[in-house]
Short mmCIF file of C-alpha atoms in Angstrom, two decimals:
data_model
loop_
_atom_site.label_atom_id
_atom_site.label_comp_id
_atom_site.label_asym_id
_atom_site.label_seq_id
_atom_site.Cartn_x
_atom_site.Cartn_y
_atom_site.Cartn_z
CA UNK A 605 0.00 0.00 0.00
CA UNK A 606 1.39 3.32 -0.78
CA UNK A 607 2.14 6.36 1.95
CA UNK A 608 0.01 8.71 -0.01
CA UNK A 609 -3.39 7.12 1.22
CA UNK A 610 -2.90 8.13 4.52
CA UNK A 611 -2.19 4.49 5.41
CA UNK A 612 1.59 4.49 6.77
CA UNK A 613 1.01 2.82 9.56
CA UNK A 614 -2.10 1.09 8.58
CA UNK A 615 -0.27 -1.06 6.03
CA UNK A 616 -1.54 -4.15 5.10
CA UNK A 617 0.70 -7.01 3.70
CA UNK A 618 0.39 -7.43 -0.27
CA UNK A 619 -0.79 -10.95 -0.28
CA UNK A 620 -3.48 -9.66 1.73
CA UNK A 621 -4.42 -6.43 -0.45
CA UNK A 622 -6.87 -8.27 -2.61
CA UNK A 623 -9.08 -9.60 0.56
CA UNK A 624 -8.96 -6.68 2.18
CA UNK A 625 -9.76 -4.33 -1.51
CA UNK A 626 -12.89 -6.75 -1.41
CA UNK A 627 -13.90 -6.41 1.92
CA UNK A 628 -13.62 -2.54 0.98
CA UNK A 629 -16.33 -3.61 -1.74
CA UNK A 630 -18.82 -5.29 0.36
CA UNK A 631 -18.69 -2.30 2.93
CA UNK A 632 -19.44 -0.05 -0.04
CA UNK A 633 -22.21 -2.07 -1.69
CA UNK A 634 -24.06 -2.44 2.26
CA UNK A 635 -23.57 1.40 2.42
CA UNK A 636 -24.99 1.66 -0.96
CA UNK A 637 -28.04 -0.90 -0.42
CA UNK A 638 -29.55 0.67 2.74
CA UNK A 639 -32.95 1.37 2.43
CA UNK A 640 -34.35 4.09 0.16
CA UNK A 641 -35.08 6.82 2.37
CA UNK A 642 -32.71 6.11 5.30
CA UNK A 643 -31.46 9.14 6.22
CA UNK A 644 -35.20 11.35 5.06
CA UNK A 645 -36.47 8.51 8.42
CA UNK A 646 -33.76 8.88 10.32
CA UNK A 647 -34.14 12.72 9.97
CA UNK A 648 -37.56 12.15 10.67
CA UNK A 649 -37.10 10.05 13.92
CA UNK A 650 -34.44 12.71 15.31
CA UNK A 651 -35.76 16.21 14.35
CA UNK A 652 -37.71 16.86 17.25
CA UNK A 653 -35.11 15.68 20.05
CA UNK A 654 -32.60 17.83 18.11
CA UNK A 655 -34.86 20.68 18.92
CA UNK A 656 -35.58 19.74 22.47
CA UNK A 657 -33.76 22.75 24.31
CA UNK A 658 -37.12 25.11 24.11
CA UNK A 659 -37.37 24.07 27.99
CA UNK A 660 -39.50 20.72 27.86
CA UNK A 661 -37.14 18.33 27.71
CA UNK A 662 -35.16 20.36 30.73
CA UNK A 663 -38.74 20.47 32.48
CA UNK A 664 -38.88 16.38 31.73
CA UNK A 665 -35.26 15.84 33.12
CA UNK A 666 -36.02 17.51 35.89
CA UNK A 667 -38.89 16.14 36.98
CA UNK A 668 -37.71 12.33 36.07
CA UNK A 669 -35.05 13.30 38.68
CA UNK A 670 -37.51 14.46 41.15
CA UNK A 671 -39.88 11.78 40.46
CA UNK A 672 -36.75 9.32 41.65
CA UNK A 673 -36.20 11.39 44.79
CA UNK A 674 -40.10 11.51 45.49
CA UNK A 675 -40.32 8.06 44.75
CA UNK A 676 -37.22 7.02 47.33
CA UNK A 677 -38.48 8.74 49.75
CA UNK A 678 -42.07 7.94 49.84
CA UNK A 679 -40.47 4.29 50.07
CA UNK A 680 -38.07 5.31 53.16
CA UNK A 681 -41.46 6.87 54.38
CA UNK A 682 -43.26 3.96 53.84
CA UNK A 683 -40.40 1.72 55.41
CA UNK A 684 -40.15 3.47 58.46
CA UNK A 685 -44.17 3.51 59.19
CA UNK A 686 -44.50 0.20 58.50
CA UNK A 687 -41.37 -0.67 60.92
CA UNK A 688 -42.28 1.34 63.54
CA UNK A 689 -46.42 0.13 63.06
CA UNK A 690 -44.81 -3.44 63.53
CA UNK A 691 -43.05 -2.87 66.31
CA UNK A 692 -45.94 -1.00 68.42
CA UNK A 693 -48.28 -4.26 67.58
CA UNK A 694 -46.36 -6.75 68.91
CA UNK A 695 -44.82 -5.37 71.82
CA UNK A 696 -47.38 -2.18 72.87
CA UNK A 697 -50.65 -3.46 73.28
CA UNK A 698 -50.27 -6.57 74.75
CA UNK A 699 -47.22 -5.88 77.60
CA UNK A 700 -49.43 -2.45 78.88
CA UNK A 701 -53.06 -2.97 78.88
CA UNK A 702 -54.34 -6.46 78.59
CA UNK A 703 -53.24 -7.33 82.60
CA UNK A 704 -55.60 -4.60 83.78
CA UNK A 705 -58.22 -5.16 81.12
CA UNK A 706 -58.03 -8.68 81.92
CA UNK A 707 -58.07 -8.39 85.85
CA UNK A 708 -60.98 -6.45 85.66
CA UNK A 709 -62.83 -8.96 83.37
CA UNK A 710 -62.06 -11.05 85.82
CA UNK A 711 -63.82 -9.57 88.68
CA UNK A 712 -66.72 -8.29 86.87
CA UNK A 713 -67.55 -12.03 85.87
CA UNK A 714 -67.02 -13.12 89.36
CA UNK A 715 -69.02 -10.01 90.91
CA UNK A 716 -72.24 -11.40 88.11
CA UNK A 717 -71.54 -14.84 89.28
CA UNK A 718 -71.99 -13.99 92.91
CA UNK A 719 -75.78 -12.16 91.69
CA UNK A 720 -76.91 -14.93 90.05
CA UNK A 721 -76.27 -17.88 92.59
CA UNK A 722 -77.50 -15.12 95.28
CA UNK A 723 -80.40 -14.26 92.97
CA UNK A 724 -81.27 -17.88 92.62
CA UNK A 725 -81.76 -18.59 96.16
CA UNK A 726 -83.45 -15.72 96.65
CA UNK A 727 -85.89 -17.52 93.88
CA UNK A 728 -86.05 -20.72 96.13
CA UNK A 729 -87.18 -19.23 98.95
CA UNK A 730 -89.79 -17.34 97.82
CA UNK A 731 -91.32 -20.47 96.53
CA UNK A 732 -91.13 -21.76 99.97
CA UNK A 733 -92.79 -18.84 101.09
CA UNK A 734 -95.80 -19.29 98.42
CA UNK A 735 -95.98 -23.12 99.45
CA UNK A 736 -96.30 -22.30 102.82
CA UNK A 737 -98.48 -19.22 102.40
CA UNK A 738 -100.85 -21.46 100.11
CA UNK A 739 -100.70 -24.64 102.86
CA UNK A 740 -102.14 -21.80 105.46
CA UNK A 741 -104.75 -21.01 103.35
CA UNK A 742 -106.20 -24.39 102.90
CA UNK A 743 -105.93 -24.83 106.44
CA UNK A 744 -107.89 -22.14 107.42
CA UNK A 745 -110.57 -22.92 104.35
CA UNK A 746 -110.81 -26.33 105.80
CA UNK A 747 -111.28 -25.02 109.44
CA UNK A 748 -114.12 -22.69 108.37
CA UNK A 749 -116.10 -25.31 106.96
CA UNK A 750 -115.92 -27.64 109.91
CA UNK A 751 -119.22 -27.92 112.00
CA UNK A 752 -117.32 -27.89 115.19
CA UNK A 753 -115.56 -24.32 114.62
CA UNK A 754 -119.05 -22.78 113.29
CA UNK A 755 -120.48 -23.94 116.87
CA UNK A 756 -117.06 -22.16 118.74
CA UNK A 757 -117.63 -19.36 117.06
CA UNK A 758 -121.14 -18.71 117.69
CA UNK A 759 -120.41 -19.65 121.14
CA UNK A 760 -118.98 -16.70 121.26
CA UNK B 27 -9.71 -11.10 -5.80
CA UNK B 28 -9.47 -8.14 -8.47
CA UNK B 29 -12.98 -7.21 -7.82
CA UNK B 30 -11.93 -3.73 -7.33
CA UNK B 31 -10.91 -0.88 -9.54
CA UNK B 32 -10.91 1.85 -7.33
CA UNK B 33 -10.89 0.10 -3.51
CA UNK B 34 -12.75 3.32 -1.24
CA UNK B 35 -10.39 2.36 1.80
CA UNK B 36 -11.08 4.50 4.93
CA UNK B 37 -9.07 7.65 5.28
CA UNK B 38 -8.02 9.17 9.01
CA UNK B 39 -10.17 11.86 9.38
CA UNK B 40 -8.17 14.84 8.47
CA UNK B 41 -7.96 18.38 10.46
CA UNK B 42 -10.25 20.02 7.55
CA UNK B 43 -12.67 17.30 8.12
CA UNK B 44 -12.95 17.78 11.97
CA UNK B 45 -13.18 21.41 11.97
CA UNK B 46 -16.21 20.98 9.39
CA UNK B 47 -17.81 18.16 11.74
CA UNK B 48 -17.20 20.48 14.68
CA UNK B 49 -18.63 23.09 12.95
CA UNK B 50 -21.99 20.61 11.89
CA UNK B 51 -22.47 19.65 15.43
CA UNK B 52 -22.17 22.91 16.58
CA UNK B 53 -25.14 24.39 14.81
CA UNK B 54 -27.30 21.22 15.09
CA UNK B 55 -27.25 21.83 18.56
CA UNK B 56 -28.75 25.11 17.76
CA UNK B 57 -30.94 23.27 15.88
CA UNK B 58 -29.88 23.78 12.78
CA UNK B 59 -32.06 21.26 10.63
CA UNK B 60 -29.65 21.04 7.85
CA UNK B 61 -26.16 20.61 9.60
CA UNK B 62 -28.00 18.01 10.96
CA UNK B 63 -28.81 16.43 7.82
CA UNK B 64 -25.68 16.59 6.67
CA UNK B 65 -24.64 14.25 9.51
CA UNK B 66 -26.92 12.08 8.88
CA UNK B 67 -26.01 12.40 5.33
CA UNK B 68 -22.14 11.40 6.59
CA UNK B 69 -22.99 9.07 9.06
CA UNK B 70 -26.22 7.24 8.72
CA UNK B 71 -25.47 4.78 5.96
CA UNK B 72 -21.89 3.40 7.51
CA UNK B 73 -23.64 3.05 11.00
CA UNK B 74 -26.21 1.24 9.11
CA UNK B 75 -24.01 -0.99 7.25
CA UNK B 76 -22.18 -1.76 10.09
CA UNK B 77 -25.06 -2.91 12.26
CA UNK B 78 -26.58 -4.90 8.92
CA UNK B 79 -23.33 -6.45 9.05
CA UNK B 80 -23.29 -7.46 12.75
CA UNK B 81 -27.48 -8.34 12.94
CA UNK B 82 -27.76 -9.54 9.25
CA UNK B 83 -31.23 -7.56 9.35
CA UNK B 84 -31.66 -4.75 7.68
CA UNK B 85 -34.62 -4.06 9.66
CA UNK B 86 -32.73 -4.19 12.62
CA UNK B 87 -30.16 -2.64 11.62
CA UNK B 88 -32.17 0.47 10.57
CA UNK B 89 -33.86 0.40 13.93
CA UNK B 90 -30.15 0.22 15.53
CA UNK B 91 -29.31 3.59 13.55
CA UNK B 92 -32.36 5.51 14.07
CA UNK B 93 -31.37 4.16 17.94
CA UNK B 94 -28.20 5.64 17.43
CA UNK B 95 -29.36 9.12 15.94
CA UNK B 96 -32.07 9.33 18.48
CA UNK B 97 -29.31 9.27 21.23
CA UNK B 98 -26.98 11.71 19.39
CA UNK B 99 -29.78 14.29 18.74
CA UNK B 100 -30.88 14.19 22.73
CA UNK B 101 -27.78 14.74 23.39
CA UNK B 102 -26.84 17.67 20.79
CA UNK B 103 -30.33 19.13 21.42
CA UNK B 104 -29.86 19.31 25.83
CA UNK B 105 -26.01 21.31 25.06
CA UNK B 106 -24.73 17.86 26.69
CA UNK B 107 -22.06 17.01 23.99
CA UNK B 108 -18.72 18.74 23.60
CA UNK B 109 -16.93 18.21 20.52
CA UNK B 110 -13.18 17.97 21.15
CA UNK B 111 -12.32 16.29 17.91
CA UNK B 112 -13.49 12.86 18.69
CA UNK B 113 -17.20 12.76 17.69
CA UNK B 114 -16.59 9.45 15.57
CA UNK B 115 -15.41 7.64 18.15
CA UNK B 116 -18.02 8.51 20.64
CA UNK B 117 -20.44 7.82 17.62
CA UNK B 118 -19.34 4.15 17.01
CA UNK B 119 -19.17 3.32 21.02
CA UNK B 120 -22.63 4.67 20.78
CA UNK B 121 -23.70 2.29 17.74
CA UNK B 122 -21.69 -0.87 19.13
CA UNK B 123 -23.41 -0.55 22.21
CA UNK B 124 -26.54 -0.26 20.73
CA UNK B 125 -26.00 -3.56 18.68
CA UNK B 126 -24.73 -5.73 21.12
CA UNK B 127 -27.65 -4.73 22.96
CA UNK B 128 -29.77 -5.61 20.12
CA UNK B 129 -27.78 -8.80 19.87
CA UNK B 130 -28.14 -9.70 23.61
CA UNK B 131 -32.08 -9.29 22.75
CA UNK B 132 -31.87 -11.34 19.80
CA UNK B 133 -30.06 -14.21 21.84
CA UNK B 134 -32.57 -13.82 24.74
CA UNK B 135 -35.14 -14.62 21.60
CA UNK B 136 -33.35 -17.75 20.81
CA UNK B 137 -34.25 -17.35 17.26
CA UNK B 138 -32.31 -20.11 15.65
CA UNK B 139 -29.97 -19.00 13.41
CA UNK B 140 -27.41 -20.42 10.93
CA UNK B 141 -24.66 -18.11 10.34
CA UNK B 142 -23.92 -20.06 6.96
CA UNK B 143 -27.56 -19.65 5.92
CA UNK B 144 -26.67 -15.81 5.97
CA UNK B 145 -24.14 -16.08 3.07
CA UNK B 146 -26.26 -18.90 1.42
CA UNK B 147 -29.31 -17.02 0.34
CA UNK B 148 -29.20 -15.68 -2.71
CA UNK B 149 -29.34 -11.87 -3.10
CA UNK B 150 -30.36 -10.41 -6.51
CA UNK B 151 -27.36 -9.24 -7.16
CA UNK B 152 -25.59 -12.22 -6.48
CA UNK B 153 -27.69 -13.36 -9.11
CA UNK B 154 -26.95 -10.79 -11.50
CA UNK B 155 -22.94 -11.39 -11.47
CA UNK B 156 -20.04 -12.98 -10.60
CA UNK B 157 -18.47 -10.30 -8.23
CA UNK B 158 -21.94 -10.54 -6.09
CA UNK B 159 -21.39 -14.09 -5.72
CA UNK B 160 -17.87 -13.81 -4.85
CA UNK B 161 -19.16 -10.67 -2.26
CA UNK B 162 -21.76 -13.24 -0.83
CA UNK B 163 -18.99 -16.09 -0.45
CA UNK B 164 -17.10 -13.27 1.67
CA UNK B 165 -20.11 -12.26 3.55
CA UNK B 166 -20.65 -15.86 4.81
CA UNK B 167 -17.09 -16.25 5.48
CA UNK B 168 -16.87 -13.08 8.09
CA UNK B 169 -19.08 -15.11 9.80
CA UNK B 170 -16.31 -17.45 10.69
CA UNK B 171 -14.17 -15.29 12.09
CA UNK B 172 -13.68 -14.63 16.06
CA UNK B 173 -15.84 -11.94 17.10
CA UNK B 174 -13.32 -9.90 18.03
CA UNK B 175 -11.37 -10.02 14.53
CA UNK B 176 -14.71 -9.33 13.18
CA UNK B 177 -15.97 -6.34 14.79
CA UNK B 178 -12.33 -4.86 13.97
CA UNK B 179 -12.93 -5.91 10.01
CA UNK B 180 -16.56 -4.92 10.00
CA UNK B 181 -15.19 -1.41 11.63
CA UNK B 182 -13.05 -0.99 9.03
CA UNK B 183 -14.39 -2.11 5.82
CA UNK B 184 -18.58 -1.01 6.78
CA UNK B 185 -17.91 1.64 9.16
CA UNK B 186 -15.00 3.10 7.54
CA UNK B 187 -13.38 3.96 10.40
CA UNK B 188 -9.60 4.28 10.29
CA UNK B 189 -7.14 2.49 12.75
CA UNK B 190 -6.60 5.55 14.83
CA UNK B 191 -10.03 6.33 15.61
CA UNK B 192 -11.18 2.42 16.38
CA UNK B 193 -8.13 2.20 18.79
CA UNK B 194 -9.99 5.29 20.65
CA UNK B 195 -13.34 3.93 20.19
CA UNK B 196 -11.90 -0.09 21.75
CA UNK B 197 -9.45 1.32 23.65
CA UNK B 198 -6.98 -0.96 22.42
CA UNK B 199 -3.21 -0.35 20.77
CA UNK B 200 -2.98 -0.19 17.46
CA UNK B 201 -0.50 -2.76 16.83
CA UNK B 202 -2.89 -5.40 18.42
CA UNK B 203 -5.79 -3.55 15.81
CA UNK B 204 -3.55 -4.10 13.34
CA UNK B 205 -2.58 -7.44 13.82
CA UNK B 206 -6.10 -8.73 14.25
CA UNK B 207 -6.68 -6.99 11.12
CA UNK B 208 -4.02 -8.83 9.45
CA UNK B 209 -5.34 -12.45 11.20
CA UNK B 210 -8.70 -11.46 10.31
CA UNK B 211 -7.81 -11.31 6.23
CA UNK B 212 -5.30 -14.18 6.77
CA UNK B 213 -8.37 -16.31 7.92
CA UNK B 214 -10.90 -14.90 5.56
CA UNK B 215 -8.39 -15.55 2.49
CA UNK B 216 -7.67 -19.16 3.95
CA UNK B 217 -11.89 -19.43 3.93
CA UNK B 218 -12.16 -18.52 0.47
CA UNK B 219 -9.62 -20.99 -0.59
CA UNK B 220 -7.67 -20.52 -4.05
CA UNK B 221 -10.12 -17.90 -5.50
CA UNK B 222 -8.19 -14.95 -4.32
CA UNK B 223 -5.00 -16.13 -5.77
CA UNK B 224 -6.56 -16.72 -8.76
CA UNK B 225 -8.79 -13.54 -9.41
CA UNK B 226 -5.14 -11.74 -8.17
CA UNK B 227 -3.53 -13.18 -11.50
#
């Protein structure tokens, strides 16, 4: 290869110049090949992020960054309320509150207990009361009909 | 080979040549509609050919340059690229990112593919003559080559991009460019068997 090609140190052995003239072909003849209309699409395709500094594209980088930043720390947010909600359920709650709660449960079902068994005795006896009201009324029904008392009483 | 008359090797991009793409990207950041045209007009079809030539669609590969475009124009349009004389080599890391993404997706697809099916479908012009057929043969014989060798010869030869500006765009010295350049035509003319030797004479 000669100097004049701007190859000097890009020379490439003679035996080798007729592969690598060819390979120079096929580059040219893909170059030459692309579609028709290449470079009217690619213009196409480009034009209008070419002619993105009239602000939006500044307004879009911008608020993809903030979006990022909003969207960390809603997630630290989000992280730390959940960590700290966690940590009040199990060991709030339960550790403060239920031993009073449940002491207190405790008595008031005793303290109902105690009424009813008292209330139902309370029951029993009156019946007694009614039996034996209702056993001194048929004795004195049965002593007013008797011939003997009628005779007492006018007696007197 | 001999298939050439006039082989279009790549050139390093000269000083004239950078002040004028400077000078492009400049205004199309001030949205200049046809400084930006014009780098389409430079650009679009080697980034194209170069993607075709990694994907083997050419619907891919014109999604992969609009990709490419889109990406250059957001950045151009938000003042957030600075031309210091290396805009090709930023443009190429863009576009080989871009397809081996797009290559990544396509292997995620598991779309079974036969690399020597690429080179053995007929194209109408490798129908029409004998170089196309010969051009087809090559095509399916890149496909043989390491991927690294590859992406250095596809570079080159579809994206035109000189030695200097793909060792800033791999990061690599170029010697080692070189020399997988050279192992890379080695391999390909071993592929293609005795034709080369014979079209040479």
């Amino acid at each position: 290869m000669s100097t004049n090609n701007g190859f000097q140190n890009e020379s490439t052995p003679a035996e080798l110049k007729a592969i690598e003239y060819s390979l120079a072909e096929l580059g040219e003849r893909e170059r030459a090949l692309a579609p028709a209309g290449l470079e009217a699409r690619l213009e196409a395709s480009t034009r209008h992020m070419l002619m993105a500094e009239d602000a939006p594209v500044v307004i879009a980088r911008i608020g993809h960054r903030l979006s990022l930043v909003a969207k960390l720390r809603i997630a630290a947010s989000v992280a730390i309320v959940g960590g700290l909600a966690a940590v009040f359920l199990s060991n709030g709650p339960s550790s403060s509150l239920s031993p009073i709660a449940a002491r207190s449960l405790e008595e008031d079902m005793n303290y109902v207990l105690e009424l009813r068994s008292a209330d139902e005795g309370l029951a029993a006896m009156g019946d007694k009361i009614d039996t034996l009201f209702m056993d001194t009324s048929n004795v004195g029904d049965s002593l007013k009909t008797d011939p003997a008392t009628t005779l007492l009483e006018g007696a007197t | 080979m001999g298939l050439l008359t006039e082989p279009r090797l790549p050139q390093p991009v000269s000083e004239d040549q950078s002040a004028e793409v400077a000078g492009l990207l400049e205004a199309a950041s001030k949205g200049d509609q046809a400084a930006w045209r014009d780098l389409i007009a430079r650009y679009g079809r080697r980034i194209f050919a170069l993607a075709k030539s990694r994907c083997q669609r050419a619907d891919l590969a014109e999604e992969v340059t609009q990709s490419v475009f889109a990406t250059v124009a957001g950045k151009l349009g938000r003042g957030g690229y600075t031309e210091q004389g290396r805009f090709e080599s930023w443009l190429f890391r863009v576009a080989m990112n871009r397809i081996r993404d797009e290559m990544r997706r396509l292997k995620r697809q598991a779309d079974p593919t036969d690399p020597a099916s690429f080179g053995g479908v007929p194209t109408r012009r490798s129908v029409e003559s004998v170089e196309g057929v010969m051009l087809d043969k090559l095509r399916a014989a890149m496909m043989e080559l390491p991927d690294q060798d590859r992406e250095v010869v596809e570079l080159r030869h579809h994206g035109q991009m000189s030695f200097k500006e793909m060792s800033e765009l791999l990061n690599e010295p170029l010697g080692t460019l070189l020399a997988r350049h050279h192992r890379a035509l080695r391999k390909l003319k071993q592929i293609m068997g005795g034709e080369e030797s014979e079209g040479e004479s």
